Short mmCIF file of C-alpha atoms and ligand atoms in Angstrom, two decimals:
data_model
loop_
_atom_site.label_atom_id
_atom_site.label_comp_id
_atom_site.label_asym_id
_atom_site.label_seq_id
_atom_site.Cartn_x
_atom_site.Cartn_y
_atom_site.Cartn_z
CA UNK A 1 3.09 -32.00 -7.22
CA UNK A 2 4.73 -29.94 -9.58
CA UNK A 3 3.68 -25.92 -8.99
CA UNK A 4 4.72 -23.21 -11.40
CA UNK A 5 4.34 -19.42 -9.78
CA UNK A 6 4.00 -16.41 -12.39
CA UNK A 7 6.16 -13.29 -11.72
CA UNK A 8 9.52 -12.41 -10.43
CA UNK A 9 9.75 -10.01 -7.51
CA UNK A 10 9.98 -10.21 -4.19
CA UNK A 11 6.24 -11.34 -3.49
CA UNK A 12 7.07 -14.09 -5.98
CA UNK A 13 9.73 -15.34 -3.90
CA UNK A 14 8.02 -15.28 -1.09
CA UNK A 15 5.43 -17.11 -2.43
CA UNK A 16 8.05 -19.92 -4.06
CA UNK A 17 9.21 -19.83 -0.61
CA UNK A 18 5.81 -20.68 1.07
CA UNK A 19 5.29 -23.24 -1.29
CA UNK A 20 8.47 -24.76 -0.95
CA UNK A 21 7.81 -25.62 2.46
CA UNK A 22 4.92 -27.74 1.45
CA UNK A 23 5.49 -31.59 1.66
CA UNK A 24 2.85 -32.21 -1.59
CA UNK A 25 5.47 -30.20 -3.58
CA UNK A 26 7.98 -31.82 -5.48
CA UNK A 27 9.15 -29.78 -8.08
CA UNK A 28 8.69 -25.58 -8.21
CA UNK A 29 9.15 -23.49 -11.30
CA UNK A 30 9.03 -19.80 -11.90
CA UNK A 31 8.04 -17.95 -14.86
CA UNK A 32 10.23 -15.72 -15.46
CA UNK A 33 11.80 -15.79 -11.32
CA UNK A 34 15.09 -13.93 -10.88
CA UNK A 35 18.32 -14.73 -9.88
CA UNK A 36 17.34 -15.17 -6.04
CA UNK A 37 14.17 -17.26 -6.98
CA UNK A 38 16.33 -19.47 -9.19
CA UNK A 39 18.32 -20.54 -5.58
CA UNK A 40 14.61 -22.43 -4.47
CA UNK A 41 13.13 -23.11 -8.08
CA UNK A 42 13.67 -23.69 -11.61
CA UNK A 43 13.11 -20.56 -13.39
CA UNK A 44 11.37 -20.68 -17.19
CA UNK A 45 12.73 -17.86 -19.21
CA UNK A 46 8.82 -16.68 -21.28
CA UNK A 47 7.38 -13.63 -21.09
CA UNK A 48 4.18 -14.00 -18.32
CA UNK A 49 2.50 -11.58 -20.58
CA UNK A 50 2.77 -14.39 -23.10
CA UNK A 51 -0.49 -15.87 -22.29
CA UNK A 52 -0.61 -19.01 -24.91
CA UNK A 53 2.85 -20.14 -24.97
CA UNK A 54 2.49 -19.76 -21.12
CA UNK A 55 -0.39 -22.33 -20.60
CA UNK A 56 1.18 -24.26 -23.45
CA UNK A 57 4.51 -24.70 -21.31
CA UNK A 58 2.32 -25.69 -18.64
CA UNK A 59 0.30 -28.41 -20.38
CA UNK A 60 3.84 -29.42 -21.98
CA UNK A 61 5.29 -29.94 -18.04
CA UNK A 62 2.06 -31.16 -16.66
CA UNK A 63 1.72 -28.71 -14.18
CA UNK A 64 -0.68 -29.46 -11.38
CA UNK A 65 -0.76 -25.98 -10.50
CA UNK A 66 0.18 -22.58 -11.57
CA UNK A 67 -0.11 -20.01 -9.63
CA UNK A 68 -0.37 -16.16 -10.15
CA UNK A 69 1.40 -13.18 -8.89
CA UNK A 70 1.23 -10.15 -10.35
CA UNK A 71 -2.12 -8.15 -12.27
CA UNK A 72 -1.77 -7.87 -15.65
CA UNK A 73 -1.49 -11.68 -16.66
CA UNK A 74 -4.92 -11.63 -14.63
CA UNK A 75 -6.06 -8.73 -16.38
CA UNK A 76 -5.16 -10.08 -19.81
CA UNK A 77 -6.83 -13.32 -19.29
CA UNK A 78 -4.42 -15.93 -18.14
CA UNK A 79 -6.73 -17.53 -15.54
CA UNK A 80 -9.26 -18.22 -18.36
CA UNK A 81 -6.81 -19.45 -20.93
CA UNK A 82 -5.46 -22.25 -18.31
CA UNK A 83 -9.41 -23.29 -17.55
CA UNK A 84 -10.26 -23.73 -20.86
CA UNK A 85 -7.36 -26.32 -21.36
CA UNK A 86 -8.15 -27.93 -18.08
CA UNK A 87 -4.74 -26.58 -16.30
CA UNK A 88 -5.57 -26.05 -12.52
CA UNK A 89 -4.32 -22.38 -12.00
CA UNK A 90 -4.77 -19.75 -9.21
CA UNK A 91 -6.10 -16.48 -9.59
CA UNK A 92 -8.86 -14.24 -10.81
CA UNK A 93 -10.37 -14.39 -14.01
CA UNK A 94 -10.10 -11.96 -16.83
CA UNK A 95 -13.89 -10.59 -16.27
CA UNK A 96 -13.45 -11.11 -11.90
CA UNK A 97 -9.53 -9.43 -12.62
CA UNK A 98 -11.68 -5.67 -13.64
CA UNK A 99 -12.09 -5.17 -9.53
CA UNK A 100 -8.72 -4.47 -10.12
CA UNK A 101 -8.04 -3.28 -13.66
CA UNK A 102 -10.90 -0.83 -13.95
CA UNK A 103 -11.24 1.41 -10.90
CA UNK A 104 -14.80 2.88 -12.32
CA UNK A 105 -16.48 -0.87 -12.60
CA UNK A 106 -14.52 -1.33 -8.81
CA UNK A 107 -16.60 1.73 -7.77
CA UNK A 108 -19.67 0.32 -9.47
CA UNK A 109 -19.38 -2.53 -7.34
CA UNK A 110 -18.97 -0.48 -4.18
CA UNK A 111 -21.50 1.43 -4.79
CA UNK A 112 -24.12 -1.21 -5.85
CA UNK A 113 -23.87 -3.54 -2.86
CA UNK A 114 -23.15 -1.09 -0.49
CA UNK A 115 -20.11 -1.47 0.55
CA UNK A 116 -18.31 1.87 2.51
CA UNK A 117 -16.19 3.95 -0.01
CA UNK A 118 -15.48 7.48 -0.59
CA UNK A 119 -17.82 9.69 -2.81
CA UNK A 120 -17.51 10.12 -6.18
CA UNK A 121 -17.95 10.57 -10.04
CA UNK A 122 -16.55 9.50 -13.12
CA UNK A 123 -15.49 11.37 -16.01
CA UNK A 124 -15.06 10.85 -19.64
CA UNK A 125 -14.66 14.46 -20.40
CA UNK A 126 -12.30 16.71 -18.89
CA UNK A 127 -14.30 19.43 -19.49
CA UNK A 128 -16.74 18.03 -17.03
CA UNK A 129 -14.05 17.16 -14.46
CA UNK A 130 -12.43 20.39 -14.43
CA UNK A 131 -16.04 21.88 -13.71
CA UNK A 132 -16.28 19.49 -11.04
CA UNK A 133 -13.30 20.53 -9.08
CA UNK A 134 -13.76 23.78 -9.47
CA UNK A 135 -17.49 24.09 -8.05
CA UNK A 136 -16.47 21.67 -5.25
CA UNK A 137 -12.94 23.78 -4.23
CA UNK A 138 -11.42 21.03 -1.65
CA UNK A 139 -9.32 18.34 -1.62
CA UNK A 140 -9.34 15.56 -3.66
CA UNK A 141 -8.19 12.34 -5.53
CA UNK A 142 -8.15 11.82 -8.69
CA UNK A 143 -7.82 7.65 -10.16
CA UNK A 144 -6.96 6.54 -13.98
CA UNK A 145 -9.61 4.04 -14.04
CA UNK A 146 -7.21 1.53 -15.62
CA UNK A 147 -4.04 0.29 -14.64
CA UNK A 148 -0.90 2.59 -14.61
CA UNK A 149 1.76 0.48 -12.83
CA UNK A 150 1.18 1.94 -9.11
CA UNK A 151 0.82 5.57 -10.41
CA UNK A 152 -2.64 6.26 -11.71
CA UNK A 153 -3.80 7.71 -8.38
CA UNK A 154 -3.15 11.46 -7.70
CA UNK A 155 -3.82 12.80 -4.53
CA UNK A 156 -4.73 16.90 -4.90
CA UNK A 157 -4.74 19.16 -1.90
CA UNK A 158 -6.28 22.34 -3.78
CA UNK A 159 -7.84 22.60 -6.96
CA UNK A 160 -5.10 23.82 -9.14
CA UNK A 161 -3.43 20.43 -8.60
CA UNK A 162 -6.68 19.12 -9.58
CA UNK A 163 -6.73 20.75 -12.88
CA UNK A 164 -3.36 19.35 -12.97
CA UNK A 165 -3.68 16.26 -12.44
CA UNK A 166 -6.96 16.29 -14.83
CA UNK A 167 -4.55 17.58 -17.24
CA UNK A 168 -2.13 14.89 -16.55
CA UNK A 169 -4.04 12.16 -17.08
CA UNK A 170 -6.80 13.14 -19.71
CA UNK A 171 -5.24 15.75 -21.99
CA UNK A 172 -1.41 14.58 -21.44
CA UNK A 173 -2.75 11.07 -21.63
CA UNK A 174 0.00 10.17 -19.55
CA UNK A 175 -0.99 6.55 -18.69
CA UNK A 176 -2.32 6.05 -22.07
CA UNK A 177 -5.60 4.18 -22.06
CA UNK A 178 -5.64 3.97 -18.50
CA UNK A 179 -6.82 7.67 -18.05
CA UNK A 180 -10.12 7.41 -21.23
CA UNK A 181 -12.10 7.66 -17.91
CA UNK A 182 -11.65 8.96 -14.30
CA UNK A 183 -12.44 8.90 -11.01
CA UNK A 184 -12.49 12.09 -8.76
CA UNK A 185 -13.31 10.82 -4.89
CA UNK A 186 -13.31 12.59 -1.80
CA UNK A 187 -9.78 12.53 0.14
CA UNK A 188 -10.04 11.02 3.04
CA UNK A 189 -7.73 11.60 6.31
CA UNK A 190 -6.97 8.28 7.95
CA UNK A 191 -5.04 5.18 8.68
CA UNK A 192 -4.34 2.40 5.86
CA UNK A 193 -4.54 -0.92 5.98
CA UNK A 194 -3.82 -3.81 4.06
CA UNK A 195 -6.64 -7.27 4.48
CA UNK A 196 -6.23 -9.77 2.57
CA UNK A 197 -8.61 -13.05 2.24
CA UNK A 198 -8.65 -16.44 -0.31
CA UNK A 199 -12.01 -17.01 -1.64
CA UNK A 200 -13.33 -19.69 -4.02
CA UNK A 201 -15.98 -17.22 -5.03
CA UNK A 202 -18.45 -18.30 -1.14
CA UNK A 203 -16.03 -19.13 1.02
CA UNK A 204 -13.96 -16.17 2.52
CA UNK A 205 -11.07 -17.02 4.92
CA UNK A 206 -9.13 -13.96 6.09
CA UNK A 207 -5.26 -13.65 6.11
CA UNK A 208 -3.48 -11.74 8.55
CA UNK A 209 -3.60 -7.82 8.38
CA UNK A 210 -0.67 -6.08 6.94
CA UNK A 211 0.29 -2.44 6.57
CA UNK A 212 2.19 -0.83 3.97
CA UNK A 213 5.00 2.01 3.51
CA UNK A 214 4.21 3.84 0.02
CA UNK A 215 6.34 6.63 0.42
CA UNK A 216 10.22 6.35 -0.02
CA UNK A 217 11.40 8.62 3.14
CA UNK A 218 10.30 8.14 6.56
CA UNK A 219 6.76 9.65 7.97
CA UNK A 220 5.79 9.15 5.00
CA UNK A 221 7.07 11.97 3.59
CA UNK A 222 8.35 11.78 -0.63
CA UNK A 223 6.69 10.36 -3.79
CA UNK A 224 5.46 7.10 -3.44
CA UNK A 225 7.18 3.84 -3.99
CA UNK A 226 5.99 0.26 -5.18
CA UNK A 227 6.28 -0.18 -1.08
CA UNK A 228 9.34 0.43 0.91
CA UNK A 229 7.94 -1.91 4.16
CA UNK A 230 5.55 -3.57 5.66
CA UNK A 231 4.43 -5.24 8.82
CA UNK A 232 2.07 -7.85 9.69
CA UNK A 233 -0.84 -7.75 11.73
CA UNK A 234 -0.74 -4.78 12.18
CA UNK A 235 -2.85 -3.92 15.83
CA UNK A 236 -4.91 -1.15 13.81
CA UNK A 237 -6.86 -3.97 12.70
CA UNK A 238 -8.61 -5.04 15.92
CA UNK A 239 -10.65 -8.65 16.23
CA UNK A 240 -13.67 -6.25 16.44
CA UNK A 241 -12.45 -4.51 13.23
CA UNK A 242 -11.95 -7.78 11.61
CA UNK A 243 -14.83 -8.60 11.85
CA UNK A 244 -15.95 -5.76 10.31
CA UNK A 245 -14.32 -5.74 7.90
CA UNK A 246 -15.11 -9.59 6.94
CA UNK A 247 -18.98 -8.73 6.98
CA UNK A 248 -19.30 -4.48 5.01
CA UNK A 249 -16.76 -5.51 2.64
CA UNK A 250 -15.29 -8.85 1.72
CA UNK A 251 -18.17 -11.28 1.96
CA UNK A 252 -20.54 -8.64 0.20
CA UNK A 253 -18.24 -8.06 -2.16
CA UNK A 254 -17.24 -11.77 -3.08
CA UNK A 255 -21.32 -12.10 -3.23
CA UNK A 256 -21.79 -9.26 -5.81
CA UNK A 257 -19.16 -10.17 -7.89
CA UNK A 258 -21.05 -13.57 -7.62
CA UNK A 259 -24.24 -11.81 -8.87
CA UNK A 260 -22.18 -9.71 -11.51
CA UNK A 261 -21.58 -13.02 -13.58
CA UNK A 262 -18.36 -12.91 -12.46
CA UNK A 263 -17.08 -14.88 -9.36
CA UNK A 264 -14.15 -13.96 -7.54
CA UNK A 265 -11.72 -17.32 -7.31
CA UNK A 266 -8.18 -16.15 -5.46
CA UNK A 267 -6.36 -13.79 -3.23
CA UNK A 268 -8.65 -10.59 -3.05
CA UNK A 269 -6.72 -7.67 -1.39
CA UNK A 270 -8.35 -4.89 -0.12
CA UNK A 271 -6.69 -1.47 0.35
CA UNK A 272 -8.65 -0.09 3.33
CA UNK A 273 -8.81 3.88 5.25
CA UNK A 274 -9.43 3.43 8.76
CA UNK A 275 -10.96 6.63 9.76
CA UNK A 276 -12.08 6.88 13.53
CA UNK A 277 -13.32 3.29 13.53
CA UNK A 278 -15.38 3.27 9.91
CA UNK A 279 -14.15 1.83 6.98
CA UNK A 280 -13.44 2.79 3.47
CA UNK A 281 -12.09 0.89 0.35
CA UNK A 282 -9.95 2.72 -1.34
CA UNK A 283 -8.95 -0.38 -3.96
CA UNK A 284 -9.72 -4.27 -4.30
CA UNK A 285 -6.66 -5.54 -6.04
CA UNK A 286 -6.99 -9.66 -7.31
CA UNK A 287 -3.60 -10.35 -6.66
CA UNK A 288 -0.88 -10.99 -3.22
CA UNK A 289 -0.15 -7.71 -1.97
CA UNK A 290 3.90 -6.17 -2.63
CA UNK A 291 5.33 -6.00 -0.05
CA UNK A 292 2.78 -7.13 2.48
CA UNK A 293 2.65 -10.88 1.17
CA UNK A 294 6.93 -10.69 2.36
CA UNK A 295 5.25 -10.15 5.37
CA UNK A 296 2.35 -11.96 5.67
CA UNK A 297 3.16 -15.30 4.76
CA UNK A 298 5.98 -16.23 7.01
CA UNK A 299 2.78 -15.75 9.57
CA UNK A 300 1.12 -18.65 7.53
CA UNK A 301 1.86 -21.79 9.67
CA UNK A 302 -0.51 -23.96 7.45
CA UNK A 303 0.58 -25.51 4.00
CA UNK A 304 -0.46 -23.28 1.39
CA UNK A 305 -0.79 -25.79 -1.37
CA UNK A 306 -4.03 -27.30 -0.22
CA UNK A 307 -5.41 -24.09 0.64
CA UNK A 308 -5.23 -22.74 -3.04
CA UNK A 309 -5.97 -25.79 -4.32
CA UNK A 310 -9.53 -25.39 -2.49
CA UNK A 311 -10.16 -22.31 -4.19
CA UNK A 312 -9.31 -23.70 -7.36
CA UNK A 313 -12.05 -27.10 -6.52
CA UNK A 314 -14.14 -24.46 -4.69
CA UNK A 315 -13.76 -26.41 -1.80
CA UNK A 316 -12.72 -23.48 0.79
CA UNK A 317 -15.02 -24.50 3.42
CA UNK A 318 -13.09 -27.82 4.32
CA UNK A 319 -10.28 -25.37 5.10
CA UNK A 320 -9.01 -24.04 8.41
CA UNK A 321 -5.80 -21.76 8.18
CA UNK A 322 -3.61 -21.25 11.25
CA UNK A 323 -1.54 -18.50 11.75
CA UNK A 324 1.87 -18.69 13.83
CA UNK A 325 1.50 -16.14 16.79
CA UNK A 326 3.80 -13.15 17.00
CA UNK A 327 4.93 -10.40 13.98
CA UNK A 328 6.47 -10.49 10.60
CA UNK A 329 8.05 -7.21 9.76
CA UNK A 330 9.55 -6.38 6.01
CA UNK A 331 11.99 -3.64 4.92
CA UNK A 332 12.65 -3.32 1.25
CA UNK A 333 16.35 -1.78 0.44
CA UNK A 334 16.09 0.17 -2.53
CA UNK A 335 18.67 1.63 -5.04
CA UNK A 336 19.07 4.99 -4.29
CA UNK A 337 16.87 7.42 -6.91
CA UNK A 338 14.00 5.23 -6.12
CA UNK A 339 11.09 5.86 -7.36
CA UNK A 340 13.19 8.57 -9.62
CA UNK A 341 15.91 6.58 -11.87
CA UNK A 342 18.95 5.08 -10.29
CA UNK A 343 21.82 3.12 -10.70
CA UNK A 344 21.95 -0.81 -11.33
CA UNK A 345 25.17 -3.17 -11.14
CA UNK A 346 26.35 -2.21 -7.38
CA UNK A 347 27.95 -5.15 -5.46
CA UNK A 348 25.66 -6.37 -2.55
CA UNK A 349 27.75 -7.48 0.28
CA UNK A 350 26.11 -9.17 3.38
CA UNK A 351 23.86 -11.56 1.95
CA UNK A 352 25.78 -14.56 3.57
CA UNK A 353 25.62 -13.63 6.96
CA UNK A 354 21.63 -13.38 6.83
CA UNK A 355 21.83 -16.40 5.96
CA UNK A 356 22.76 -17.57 8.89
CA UNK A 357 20.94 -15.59 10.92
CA UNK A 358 17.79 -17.38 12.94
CA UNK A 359 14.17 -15.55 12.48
CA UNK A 360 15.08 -13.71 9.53
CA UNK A 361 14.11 -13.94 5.70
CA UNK A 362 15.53 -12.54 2.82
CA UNK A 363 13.30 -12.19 -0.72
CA UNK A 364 14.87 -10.51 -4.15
CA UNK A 365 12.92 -8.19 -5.44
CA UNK A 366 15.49 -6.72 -8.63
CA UNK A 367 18.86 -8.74 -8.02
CA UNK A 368 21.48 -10.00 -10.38
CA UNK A 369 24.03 -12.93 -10.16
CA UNK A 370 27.26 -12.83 -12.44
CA UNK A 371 31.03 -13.87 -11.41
CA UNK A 372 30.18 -14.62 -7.95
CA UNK A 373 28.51 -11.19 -7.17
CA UNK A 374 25.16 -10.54 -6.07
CA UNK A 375 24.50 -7.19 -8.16
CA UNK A 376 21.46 -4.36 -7.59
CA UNK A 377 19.46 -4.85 -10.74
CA UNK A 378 15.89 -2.91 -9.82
CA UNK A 379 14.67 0.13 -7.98
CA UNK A 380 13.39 -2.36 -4.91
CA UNK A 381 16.73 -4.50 -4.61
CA UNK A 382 15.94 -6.48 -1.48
CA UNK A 383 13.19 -7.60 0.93
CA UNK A 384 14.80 -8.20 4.49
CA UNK A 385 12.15 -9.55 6.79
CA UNK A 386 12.11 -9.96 10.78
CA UNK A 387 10.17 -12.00 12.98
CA UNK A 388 9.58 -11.90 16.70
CA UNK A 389 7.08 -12.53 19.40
CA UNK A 390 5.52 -8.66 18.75
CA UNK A 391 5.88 -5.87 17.06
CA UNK A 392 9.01 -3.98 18.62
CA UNK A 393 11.03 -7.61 18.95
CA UNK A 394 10.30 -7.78 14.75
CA UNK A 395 11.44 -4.59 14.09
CA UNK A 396 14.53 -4.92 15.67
CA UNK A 397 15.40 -8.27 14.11
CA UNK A 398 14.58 -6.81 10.71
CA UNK A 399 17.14 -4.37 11.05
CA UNK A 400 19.45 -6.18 12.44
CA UNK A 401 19.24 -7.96 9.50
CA UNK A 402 19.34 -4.94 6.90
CA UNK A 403 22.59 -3.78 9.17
CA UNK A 404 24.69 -6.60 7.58
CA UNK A 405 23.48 -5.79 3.94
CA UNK A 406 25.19 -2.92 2.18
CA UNK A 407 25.51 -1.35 -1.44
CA UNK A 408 26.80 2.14 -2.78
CA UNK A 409 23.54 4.16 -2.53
CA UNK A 410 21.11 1.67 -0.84
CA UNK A 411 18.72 3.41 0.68
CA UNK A 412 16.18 2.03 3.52
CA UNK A 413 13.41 3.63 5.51
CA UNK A 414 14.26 3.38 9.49
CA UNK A 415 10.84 3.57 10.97
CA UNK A 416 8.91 0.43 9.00
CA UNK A 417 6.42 -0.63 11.89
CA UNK A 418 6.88 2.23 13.68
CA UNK A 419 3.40 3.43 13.16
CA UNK A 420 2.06 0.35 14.79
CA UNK A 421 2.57 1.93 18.62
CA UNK A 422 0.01 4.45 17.54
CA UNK A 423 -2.47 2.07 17.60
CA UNK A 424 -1.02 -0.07 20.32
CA UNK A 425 -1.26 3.27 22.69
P1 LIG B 1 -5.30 3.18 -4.61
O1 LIG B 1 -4.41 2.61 -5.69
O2 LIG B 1 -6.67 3.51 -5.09
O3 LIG B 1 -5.28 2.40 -3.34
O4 LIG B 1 -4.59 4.54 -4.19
C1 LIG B 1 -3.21 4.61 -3.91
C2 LIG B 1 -3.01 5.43 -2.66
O5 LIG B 1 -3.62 6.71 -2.83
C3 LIG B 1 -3.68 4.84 -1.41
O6 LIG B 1 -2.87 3.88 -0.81
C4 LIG B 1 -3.88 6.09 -0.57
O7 LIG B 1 -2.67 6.43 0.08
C5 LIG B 1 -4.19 7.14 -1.60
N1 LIG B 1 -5.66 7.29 -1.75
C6 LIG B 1 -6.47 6.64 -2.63
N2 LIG B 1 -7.75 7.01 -2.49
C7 LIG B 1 -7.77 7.93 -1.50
C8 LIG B 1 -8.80 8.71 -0.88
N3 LIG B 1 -10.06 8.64 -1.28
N4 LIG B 1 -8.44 9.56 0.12
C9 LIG B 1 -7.16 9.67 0.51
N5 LIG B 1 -6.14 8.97 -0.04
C10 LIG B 1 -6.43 8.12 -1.03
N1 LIG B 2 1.37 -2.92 -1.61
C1 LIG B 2 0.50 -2.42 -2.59
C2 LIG B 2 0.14 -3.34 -3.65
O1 LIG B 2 0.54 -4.49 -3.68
O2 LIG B 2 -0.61 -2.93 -4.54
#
């Protein structure tokens, strides 16, 4: 089979990775890929965003599968362009793609079938919000409804930051578009965690839990990042809680989106609070999760190529996915700056050596070849990922790993996975 995977970062890699394993797979592209996907695949130098001339290349290399990584090809339609030509192609379509590119219909959904999330109102008027905040006086958050690269979502501890962020996003127009309407929700005091599941719009067959690291310093302190870490499972997420989560959330939100007129064909992420033992969504995104898919997948012990290839022929239920026993856990070295601007071009020494190093994996997330050199070329440089048995035996061999790796400024957080004794207590 020839596959082609849309994106370039280190979720992307991981995924060429996964798929390069795969014994059906002969040939692997990436569109557009990056210097350290170009070592596993053949990269194709379009612009994803390109929709047309994407699914054109496609049809041109006779693809028998394309696969999708980030949001906004989704969002823009990508998934629907392919189908109409006949091009098998994972991912959500443009109308089952809003769960993640309009937070307001996402809360619709919620709401309508159900499903636990926190309380809260939309606003076209700022006007309105700002009365809103002010009569209710607490804490809370405040969500572009459309998407604003990782940033739309304000968390506001009193009301002035509130009016702020109101401010910010309506009058300011900072994310454009994005912020017409909002979203002002209760703020809720909890744990996070990551679940993601493939559905062919009936079928719903959990991954492994993950759990992120948004914020750039450890416990969790700083702005917050694209994700500086994660680990996977993550023992927050109990068989119990699985199970939970599989039956107030997933399934009846794969059915409603099945009722909407629109059903949900892919990866669907949910970002989850834990908060003493009930759930909340906080997001669905209709992609792999960054970082947690750097994570998650080197859990995967089954071929992935069949599996999405069953939610493409809606065929899910013929599908049993195994998962390798043990823990997967990802730290992401950054340029330092990150999130804030930085430097690109530094030398990355190390790489070799993890190499040859035995339960560890390296993905690119913003890397550069040129005269020999690996070079930074991002604010997330570098995805260095541990396995073990559990938890503690993980961590250790991810940093082990990150200890051979150096650049001027590269920055790390030291306690990714650290939160996971909490819940092992
Ligand atoms: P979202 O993109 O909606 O997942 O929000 C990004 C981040 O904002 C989440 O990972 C949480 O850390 C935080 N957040 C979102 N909604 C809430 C909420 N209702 N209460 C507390 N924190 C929230
Ligand atoms: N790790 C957060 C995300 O992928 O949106």
């Amino acid at each position: 089979m020839k596959i082609l995977v849309i994106g370039s970062g280190g979720r992307e890699h991981a995924l060429v990775w996964k798929i390069s394993m795969s014994p059906l797979v002969s040939k692997i592209y990436c569109l557009p890929g990056s210097a350290g996907i170009a070592e596993i695949a053949e990269c194709v130098h379009l612009d994803p965003l390109e929709i047309t001339q994407v699914a054109d290349w496609a049809a041109k290399h006779q693809i028998d599968l394309t696969v999708v990584g980030p949001e906004l090809p989704l969002t823009l339609g990508i998934v629907d362009e392919f189908q109409v030509r006949g091009l098998p192609i994972f991912g959500a379509t443009k109308k089952a793609a809003q769960i993640e590119g309009s937070k307001v219909f996402c809360k619709e959904l919620l709401h309508k079938y159900n499903i636990p999330t926190a309380d809260y109102r939309i606003f076209s008027a700022p006007q309105a919000a700002l009365n809103y905040v002010r009569r209710l006086s607490k804490a809370v958050v405040i969500k572009a409804d459309g998407l604003a690269a990782g940033k739309g979502v304000i968390v506001c501890k009193d009301t002035a930051s509130a009016e702020g962020a109101i401010a910010l996003i309506m009058e300011d127009q900072a994310f454009g578009a994005a912020g017409e309407r909002i979203i002002i929700e209760d703020c809720l005091v909890g744990d996070e965690a990551s679940f993601l599941v493939f559905t062919d719009g009936e079928t719903v067959l959990p991954m492994v839990s993950a759990q992120d690291h948004k914020t750039v310093y450890d416990g969790d302190q700083g702005p917050n990042t694209g994700g500086m870490g994660a680990y996977s499972p993550t023992p927050l997420v109990t068989p119990q809680l699985t199970e939970k989560i599989m039956q107030e959330v997933m399934l009846p939100a794969v059915e409603g989106m099945a009722q909407e007129g629109c059903p949900y064909r892919g990866v669907l992420y949910a970002g989850l609070m834990i908060v003493d033992g009930e759930l909340y969504v906080l997001e669905f995104n209709a992609r792999f999760g960054d970082p947690e898919t750097q994570a998650i997948l080197p859990l995967m012990d089954s071929d992935i190529v069949p599996v999405m290839q069953a939610v493409v022929d809606e065929r899910l239920a013929e599908v049993d996915i195994k998962w390798k026993p043990g823990a997967a856990v990802c730290v992401a070295l950054t340029s330092g700056g990150y999130p804030g601007s930085y430097q690109k071009g530094q030398i990355i020494q190390g790489l070799n050596k993890l190499q040859s190093m035995g339960d560890i994996l390296l993905f690119h997330a913003g890397t550069n070849y040129k005269n020999g050199s690996w070079l930074t070329n991002g604010g997330r440089v570098l995805g260095v990922v541990g396995y073990g048995l559990d938890i503690p035996a993980a961590i250790k061999r991810a940093y082990e790993g990150v200890s051979n790796v150096n650049f001027e400024h590269m920055h790390c957080r030291t306690d990714i996975g650290k939160k996971a004794f909490n819940y092992l207590a």
